[in-house]
mmCIF file of C-alpha atoms in Angstrom:
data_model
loop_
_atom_site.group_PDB
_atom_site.id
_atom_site.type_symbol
_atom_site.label_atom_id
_atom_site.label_comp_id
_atom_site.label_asym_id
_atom_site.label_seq_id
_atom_site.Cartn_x
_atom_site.Cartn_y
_atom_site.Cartn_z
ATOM 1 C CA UNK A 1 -2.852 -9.774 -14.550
ATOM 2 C CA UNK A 2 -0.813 -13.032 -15.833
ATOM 3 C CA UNK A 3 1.252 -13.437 -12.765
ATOM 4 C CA UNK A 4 1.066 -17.414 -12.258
ATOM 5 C CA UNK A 5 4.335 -19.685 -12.684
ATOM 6 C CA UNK A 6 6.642 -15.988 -13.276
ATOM 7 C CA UNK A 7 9.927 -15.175 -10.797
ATOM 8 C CA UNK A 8 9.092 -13.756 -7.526
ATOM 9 C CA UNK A 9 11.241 -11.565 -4.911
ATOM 10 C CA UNK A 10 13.610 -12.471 -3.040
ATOM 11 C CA UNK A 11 12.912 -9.518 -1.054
ATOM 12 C CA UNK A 12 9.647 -10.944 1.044
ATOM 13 C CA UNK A 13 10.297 -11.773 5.196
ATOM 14 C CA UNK A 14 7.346 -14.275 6.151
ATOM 15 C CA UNK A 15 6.031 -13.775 9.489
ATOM 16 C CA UNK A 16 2.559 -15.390 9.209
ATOM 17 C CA UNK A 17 3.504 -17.601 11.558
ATOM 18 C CA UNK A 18 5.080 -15.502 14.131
ATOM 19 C CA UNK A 19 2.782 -13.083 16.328
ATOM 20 C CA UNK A 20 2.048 -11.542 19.373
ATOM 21 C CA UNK A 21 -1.409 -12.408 20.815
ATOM 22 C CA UNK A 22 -4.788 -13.196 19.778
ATOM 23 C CA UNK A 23 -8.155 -11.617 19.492
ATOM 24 C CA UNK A 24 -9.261 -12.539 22.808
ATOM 25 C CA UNK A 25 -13.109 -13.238 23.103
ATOM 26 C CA UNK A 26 -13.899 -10.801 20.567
ATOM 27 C CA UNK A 27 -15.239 -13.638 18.047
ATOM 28 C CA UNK A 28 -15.153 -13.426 13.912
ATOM 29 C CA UNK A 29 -18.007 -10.827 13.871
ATOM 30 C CA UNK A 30 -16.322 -8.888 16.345
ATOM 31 C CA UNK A 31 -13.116 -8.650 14.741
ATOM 32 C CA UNK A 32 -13.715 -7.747 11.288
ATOM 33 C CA UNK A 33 -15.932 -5.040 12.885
ATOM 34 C CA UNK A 34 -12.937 -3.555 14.778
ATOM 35 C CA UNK A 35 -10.648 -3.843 12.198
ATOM 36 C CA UNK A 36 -12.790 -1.957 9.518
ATOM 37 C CA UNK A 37 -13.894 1.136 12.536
ATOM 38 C CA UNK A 38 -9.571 1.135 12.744
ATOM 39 C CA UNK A 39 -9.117 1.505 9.038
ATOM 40 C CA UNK A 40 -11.698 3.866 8.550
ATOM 41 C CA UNK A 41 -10.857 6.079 10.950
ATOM 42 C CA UNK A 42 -7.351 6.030 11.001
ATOM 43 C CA UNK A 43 -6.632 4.307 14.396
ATOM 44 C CA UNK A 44 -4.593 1.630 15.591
ATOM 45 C CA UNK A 45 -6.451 -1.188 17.451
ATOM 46 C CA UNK A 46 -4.256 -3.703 17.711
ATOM 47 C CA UNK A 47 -4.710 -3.504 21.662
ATOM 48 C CA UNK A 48 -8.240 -3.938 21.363
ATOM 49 C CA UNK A 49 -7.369 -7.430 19.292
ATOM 50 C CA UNK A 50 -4.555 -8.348 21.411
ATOM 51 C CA UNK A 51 -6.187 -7.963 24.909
ATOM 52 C CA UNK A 52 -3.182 -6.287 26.773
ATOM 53 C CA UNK A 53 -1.243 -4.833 23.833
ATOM 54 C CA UNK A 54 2.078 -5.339 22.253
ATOM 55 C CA UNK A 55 5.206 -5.763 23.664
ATOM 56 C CA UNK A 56 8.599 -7.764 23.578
ATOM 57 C CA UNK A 57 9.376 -9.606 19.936
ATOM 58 C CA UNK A 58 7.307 -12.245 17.924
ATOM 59 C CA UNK A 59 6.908 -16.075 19.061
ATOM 60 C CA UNK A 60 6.622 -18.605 16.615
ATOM 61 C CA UNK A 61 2.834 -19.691 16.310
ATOM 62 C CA UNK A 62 1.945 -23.810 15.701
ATOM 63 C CA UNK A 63 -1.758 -22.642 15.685
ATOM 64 C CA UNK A 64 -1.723 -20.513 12.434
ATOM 65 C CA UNK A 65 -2.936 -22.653 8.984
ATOM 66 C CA UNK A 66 -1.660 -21.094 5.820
ATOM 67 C CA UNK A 67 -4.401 -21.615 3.618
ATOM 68 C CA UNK A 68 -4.253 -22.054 -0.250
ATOM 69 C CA UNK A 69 -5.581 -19.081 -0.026
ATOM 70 C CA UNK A 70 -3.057 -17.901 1.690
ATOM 71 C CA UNK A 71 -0.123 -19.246 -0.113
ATOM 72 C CA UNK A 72 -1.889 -17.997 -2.952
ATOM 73 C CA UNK A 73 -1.511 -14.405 -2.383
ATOM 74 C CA UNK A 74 2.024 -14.308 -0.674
ATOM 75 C CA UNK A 75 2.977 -16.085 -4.102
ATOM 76 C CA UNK A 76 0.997 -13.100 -6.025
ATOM 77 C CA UNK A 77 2.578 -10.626 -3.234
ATOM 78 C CA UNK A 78 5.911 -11.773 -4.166
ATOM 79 C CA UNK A 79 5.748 -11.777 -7.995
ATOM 80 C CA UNK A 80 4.360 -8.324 -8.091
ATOM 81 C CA UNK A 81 7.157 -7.081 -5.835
ATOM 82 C CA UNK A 82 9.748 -8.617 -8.176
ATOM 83 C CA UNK A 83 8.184 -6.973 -11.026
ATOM 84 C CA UNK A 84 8.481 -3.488 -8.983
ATOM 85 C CA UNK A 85 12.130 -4.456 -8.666
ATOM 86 C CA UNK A 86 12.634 -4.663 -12.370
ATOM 87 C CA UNK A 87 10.359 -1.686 -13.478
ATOM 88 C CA UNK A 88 12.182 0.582 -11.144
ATOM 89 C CA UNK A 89 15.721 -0.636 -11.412
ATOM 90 C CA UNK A 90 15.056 0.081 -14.781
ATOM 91 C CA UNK A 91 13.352 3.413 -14.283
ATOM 92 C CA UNK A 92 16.101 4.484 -11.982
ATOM 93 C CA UNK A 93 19.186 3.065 -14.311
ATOM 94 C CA UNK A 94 17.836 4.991 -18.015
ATOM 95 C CA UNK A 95 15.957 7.949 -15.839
ATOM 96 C CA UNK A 96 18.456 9.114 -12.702
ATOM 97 C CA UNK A 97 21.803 6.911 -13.612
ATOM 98 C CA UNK A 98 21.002 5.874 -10.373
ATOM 99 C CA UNK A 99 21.027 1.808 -8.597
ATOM 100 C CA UNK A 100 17.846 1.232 -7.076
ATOM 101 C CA UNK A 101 17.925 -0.772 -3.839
ATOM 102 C CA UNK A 102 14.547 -2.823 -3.655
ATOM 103 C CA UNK A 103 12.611 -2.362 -0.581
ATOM 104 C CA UNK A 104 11.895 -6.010 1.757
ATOM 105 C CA UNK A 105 7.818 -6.690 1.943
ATOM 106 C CA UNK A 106 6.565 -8.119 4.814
ATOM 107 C CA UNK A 107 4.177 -10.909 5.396
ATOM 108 C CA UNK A 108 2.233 -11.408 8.249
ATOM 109 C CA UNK A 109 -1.283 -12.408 9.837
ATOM 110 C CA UNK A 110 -3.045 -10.649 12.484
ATOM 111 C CA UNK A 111 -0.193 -8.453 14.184
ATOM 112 C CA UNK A 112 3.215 -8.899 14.096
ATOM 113 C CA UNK A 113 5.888 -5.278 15.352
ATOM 114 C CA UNK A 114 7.674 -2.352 13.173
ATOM 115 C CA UNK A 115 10.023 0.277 14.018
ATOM 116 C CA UNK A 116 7.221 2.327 12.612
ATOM 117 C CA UNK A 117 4.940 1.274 15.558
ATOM 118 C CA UNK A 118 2.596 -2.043 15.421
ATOM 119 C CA UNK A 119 1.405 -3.502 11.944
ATOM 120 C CA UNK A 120 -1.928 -5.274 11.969
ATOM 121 C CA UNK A 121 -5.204 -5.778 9.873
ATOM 122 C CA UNK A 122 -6.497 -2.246 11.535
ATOM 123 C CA UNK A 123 -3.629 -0.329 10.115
ATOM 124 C CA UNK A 124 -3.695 -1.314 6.520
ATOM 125 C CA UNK A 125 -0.502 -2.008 4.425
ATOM 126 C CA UNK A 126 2.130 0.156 4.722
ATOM 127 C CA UNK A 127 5.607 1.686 4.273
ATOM 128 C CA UNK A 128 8.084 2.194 7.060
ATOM 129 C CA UNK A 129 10.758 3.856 6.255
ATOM 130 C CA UNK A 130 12.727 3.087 9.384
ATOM 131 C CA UNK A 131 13.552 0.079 8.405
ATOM 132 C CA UNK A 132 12.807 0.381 4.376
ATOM 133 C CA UNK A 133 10.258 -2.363 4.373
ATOM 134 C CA UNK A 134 6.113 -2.737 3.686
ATOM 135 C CA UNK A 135 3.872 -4.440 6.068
ATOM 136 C CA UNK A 136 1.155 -6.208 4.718
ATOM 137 C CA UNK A 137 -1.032 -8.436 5.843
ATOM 138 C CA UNK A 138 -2.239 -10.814 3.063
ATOM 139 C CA UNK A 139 -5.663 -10.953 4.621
ATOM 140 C CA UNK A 140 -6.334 -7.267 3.615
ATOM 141 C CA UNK A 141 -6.620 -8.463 -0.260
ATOM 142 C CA UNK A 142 -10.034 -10.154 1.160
ATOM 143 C CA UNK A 143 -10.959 -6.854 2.815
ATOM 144 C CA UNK A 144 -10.446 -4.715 -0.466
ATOM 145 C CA UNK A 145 -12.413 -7.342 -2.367
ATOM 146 C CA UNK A 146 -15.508 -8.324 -0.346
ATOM 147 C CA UNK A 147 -15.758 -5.176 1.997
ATOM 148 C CA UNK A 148 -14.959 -2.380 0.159
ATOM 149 C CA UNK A 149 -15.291 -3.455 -3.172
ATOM 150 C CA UNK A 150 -11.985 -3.046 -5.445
ATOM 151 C CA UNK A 151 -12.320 -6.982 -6.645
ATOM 152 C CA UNK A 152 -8.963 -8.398 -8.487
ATOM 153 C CA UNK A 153 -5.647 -9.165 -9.081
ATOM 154 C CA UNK A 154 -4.610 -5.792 -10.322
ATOM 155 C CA UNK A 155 -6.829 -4.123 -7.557
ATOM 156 C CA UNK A 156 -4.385 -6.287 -5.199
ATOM 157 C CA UNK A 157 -1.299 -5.394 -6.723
ATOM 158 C CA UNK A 158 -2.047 -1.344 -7.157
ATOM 159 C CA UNK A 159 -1.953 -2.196 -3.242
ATOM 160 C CA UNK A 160 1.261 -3.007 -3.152
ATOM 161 C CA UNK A 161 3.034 -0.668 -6.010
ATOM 162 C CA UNK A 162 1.565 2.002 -3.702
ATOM 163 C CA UNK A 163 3.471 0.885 -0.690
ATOM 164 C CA UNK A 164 6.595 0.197 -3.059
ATOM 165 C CA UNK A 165 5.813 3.677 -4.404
ATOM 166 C CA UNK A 166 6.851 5.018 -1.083
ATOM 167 C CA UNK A 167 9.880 3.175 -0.878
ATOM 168 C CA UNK A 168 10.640 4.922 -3.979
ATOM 169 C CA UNK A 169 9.962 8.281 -2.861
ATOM 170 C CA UNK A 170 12.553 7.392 0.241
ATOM 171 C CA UNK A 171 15.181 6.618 -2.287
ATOM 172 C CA UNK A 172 14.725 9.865 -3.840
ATOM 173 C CA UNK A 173 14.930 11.678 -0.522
ATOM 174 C CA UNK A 174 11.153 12.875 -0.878
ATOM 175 C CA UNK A 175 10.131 11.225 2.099
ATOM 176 C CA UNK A 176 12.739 12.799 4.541
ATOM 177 C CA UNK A 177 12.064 15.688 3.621
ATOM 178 C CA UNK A 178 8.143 15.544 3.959
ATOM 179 C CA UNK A 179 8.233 14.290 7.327
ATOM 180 C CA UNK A 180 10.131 16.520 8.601
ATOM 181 C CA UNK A 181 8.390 19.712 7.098
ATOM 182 C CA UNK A 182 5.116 18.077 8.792
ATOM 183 C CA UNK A 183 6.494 17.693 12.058
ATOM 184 C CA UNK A 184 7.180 21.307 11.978
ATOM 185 C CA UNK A 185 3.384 22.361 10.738
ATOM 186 C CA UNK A 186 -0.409 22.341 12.086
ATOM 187 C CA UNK A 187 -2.241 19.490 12.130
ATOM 188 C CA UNK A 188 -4.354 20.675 8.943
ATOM 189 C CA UNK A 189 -0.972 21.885 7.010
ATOM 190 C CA UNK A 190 0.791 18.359 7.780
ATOM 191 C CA UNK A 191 -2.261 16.071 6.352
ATOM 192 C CA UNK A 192 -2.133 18.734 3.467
ATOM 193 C CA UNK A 193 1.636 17.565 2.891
ATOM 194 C CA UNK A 194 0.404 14.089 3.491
ATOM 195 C CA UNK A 195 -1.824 14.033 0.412
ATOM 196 C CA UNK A 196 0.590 15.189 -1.665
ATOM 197 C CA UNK A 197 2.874 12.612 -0.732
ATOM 198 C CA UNK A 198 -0.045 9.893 -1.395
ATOM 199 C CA UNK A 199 -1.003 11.152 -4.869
ATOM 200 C CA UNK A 200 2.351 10.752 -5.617
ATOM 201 C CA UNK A 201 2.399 7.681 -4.568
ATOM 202 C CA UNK A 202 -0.512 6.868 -6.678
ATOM 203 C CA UNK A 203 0.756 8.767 -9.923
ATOM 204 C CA UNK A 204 4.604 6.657 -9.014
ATOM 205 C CA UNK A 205 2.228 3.384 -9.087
ATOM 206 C CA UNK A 206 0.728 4.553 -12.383
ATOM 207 C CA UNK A 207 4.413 4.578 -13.698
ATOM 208 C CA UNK A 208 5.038 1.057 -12.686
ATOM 209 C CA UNK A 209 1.838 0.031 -14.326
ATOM 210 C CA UNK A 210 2.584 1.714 -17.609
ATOM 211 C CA UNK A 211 6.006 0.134 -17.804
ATOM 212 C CA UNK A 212 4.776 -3.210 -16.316
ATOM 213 C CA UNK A 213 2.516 -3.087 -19.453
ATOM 214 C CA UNK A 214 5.326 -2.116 -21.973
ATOM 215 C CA UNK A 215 8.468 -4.205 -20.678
ATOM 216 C CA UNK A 216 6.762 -7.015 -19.097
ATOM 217 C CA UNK A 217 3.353 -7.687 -20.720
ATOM 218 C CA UNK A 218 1.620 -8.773 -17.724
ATOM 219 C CA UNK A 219 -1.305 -6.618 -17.930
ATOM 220 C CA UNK A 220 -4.323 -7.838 -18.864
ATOM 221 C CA UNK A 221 -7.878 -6.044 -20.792
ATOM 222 C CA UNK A 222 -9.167 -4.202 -17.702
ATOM 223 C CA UNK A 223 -6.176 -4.119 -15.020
ATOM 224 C CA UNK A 224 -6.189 -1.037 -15.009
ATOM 225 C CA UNK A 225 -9.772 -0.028 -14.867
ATOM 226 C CA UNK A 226 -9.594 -2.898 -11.610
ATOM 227 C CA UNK A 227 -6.965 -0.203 -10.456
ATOM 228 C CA UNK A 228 -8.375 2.983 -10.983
ATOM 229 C CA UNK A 229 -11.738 1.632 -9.036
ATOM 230 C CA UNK A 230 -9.519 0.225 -6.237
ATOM 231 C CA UNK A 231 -8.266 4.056 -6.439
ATOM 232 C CA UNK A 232 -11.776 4.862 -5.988
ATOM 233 C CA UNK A 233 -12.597 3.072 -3.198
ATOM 234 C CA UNK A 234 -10.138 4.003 -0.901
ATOM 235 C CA UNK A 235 -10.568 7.875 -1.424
ATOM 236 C CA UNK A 236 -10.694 9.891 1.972
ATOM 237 C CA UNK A 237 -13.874 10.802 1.280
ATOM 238 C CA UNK A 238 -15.229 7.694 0.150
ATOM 239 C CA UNK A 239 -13.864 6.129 3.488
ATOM 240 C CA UNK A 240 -15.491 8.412 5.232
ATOM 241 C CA UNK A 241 -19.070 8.156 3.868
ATOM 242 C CA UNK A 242 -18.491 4.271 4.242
ATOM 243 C CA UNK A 243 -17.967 4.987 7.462
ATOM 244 C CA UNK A 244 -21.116 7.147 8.183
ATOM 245 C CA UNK A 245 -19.032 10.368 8.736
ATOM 246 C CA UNK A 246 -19.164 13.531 6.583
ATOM 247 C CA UNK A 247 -15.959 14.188 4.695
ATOM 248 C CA UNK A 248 -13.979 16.969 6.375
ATOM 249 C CA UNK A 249 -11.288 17.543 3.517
ATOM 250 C CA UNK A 250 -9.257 19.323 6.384
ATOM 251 C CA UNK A 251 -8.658 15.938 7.994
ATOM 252 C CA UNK A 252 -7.819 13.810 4.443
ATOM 253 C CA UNK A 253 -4.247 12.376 4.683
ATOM 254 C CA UNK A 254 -4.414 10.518 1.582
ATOM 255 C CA UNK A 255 -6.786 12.165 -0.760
ATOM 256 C CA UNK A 256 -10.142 12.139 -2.831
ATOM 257 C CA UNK A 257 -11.484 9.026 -4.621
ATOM 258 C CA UNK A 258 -11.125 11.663 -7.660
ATOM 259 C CA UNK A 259 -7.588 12.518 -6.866
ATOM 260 C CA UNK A 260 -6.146 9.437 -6.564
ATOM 261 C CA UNK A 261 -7.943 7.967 -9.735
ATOM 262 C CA UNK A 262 -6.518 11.363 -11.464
ATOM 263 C CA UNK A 263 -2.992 11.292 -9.969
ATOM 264 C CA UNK A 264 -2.964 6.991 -11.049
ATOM 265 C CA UNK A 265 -3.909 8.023 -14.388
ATOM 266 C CA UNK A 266 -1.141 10.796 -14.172
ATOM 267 C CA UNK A 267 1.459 8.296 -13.948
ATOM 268 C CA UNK A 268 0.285 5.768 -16.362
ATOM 269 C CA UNK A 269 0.048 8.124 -19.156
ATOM 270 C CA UNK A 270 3.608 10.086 -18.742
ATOM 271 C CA UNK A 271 5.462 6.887 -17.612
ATOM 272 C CA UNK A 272 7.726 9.147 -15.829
ATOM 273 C CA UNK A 273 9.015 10.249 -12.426
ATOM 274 C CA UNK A 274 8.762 14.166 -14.023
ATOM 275 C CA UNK A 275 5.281 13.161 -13.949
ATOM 276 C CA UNK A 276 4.076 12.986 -10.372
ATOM 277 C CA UNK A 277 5.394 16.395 -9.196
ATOM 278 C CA UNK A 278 2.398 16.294 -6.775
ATOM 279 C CA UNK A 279 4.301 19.252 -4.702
ATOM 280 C CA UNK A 280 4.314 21.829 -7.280
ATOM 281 C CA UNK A 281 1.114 21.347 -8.659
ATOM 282 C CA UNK A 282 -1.680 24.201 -7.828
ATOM 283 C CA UNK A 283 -4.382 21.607 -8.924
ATOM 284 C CA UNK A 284 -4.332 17.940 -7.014
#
């Protein structure tokens, strides 16, 4: 992916030096184990780093070093977000008619507080749509690479299209609407509605990749295979076998390895939001 020395966003709120406890006594080795048991299985363990929990608002931190490394990837962060501004605000203008309003990414290290509840390494990028904004912390692009290996730049920014992707299903009133129909159903019937919602997500990130491609030329020979194996990777039941469990499809929230290599594929061949009607399709 030729990102280097292009416009980034001006759409990214760095917190990497503001947080809200340590990791205790826990140690390296003890940290990267609880944070990969949180991802795996779904559960928020931010206590567990923090000692006593989260409470109260952020304090700047004088002990955190930004890395190269570091700046690195808030640099890449923030050039792939801008180029999800222009693929969509172009999607939405010559698609809908419609002005898309660019979601705000935000950069953190260890922990840091969302109105969606608390963002850390254990929970994994994501999109809260109380506030319109994506958590990520940049240290999870050294997770997907050397733990659960999706290596690469494009792996990395399939990462965050996905999160932007549900930013874009809030614009189109598609989240709303799912939440609320899963508050109202079983626990089995609301992760059903949450893998819909995923693979869209996927197929929506598949878009942005095709037009990134066409309008932008910033795709390189193999992005997209780093993509579809970063697609791979993260599959429920991939996850799960990772993890030692047996997949029970009953509890997937976000979809087979299969599924979400399909739905990605989906979206990069038709280009188009028609494409990724996830909800109306009798095979996902």
């Amino acid at each position: 992916m030729r990102w280097q020395g292009r416009r980034g966003s001006d759409n990214i709120e760095d917190r990497r030096r503001m947080g809200l406890g340590g990791a205790g006594g826990l140690g390296l080795g003890g940290v990267v184990l609880v944070l990969l048991v949180g991802y795996f299985f779904g559960i928020d363990v931010s206590p567990l780093l923090n000692g006593t929990g989260l409470s109260g608002g952020g304090e700047i931190r004088s002990d955190v070093e930004l890395t190269e490394a570091d700046q690195r990837a808030a640099e890449f962060v923030s050039v792939t977000l801008a180029d999800t501004e222009e693929v969509w605000g172009g999607i939405f203008r010559d698609e809908l008619g419609a002005t898309y309003a660019p979601a705000t990414l935000v950069l953190f290290k260890q922990v840091t507080q969302s109105p969606c509840g608390n963002a850390s390494g254990a929970t994994g990028p994501f999109y809260c749509p109380l506030d319109k904004k994506v958590y990520l912390d940049t240290d999870f692009f050294a997770t997907l690479s050397q733990r659960m290996g999706a290596a690469g730049d494009f792996a990395a920014a399939y990462v965050v299209a996905h999160e932007v992707a549900h930013h874009v299903q809030d614009e189109l009133g598609i989240l709303g609407k799912t939440t609320a129909m899963r508050q109202q159903s079983s626990e089995a019937d609301a992760n059903a509605i949450s893998v819909r919602v995923e693979l869209q997500a996927d197929c929506l990130s598949g878009v942005w990749a095709r037009h990134a491609q066409e309008t932008l030329g910033t795709l390189d020979r193999g992005d997209i295979a780093e993509a579809m194996n970063a697609a791979q990777q993260i599959g429920d039941d991939t996850l799960m076998r990772n993890a030692g469990r047996r997949p029970m499809p009953d509890s997937f929230t976000h979809g087979t390895s299969e599924q979400r290599q399909r739905w990605f594929a989906t979206g990069f061949e038709g280009g188009s939001i028609q494409a990724c009607d996830t909800f109306l399709s009798a095979d996902l």
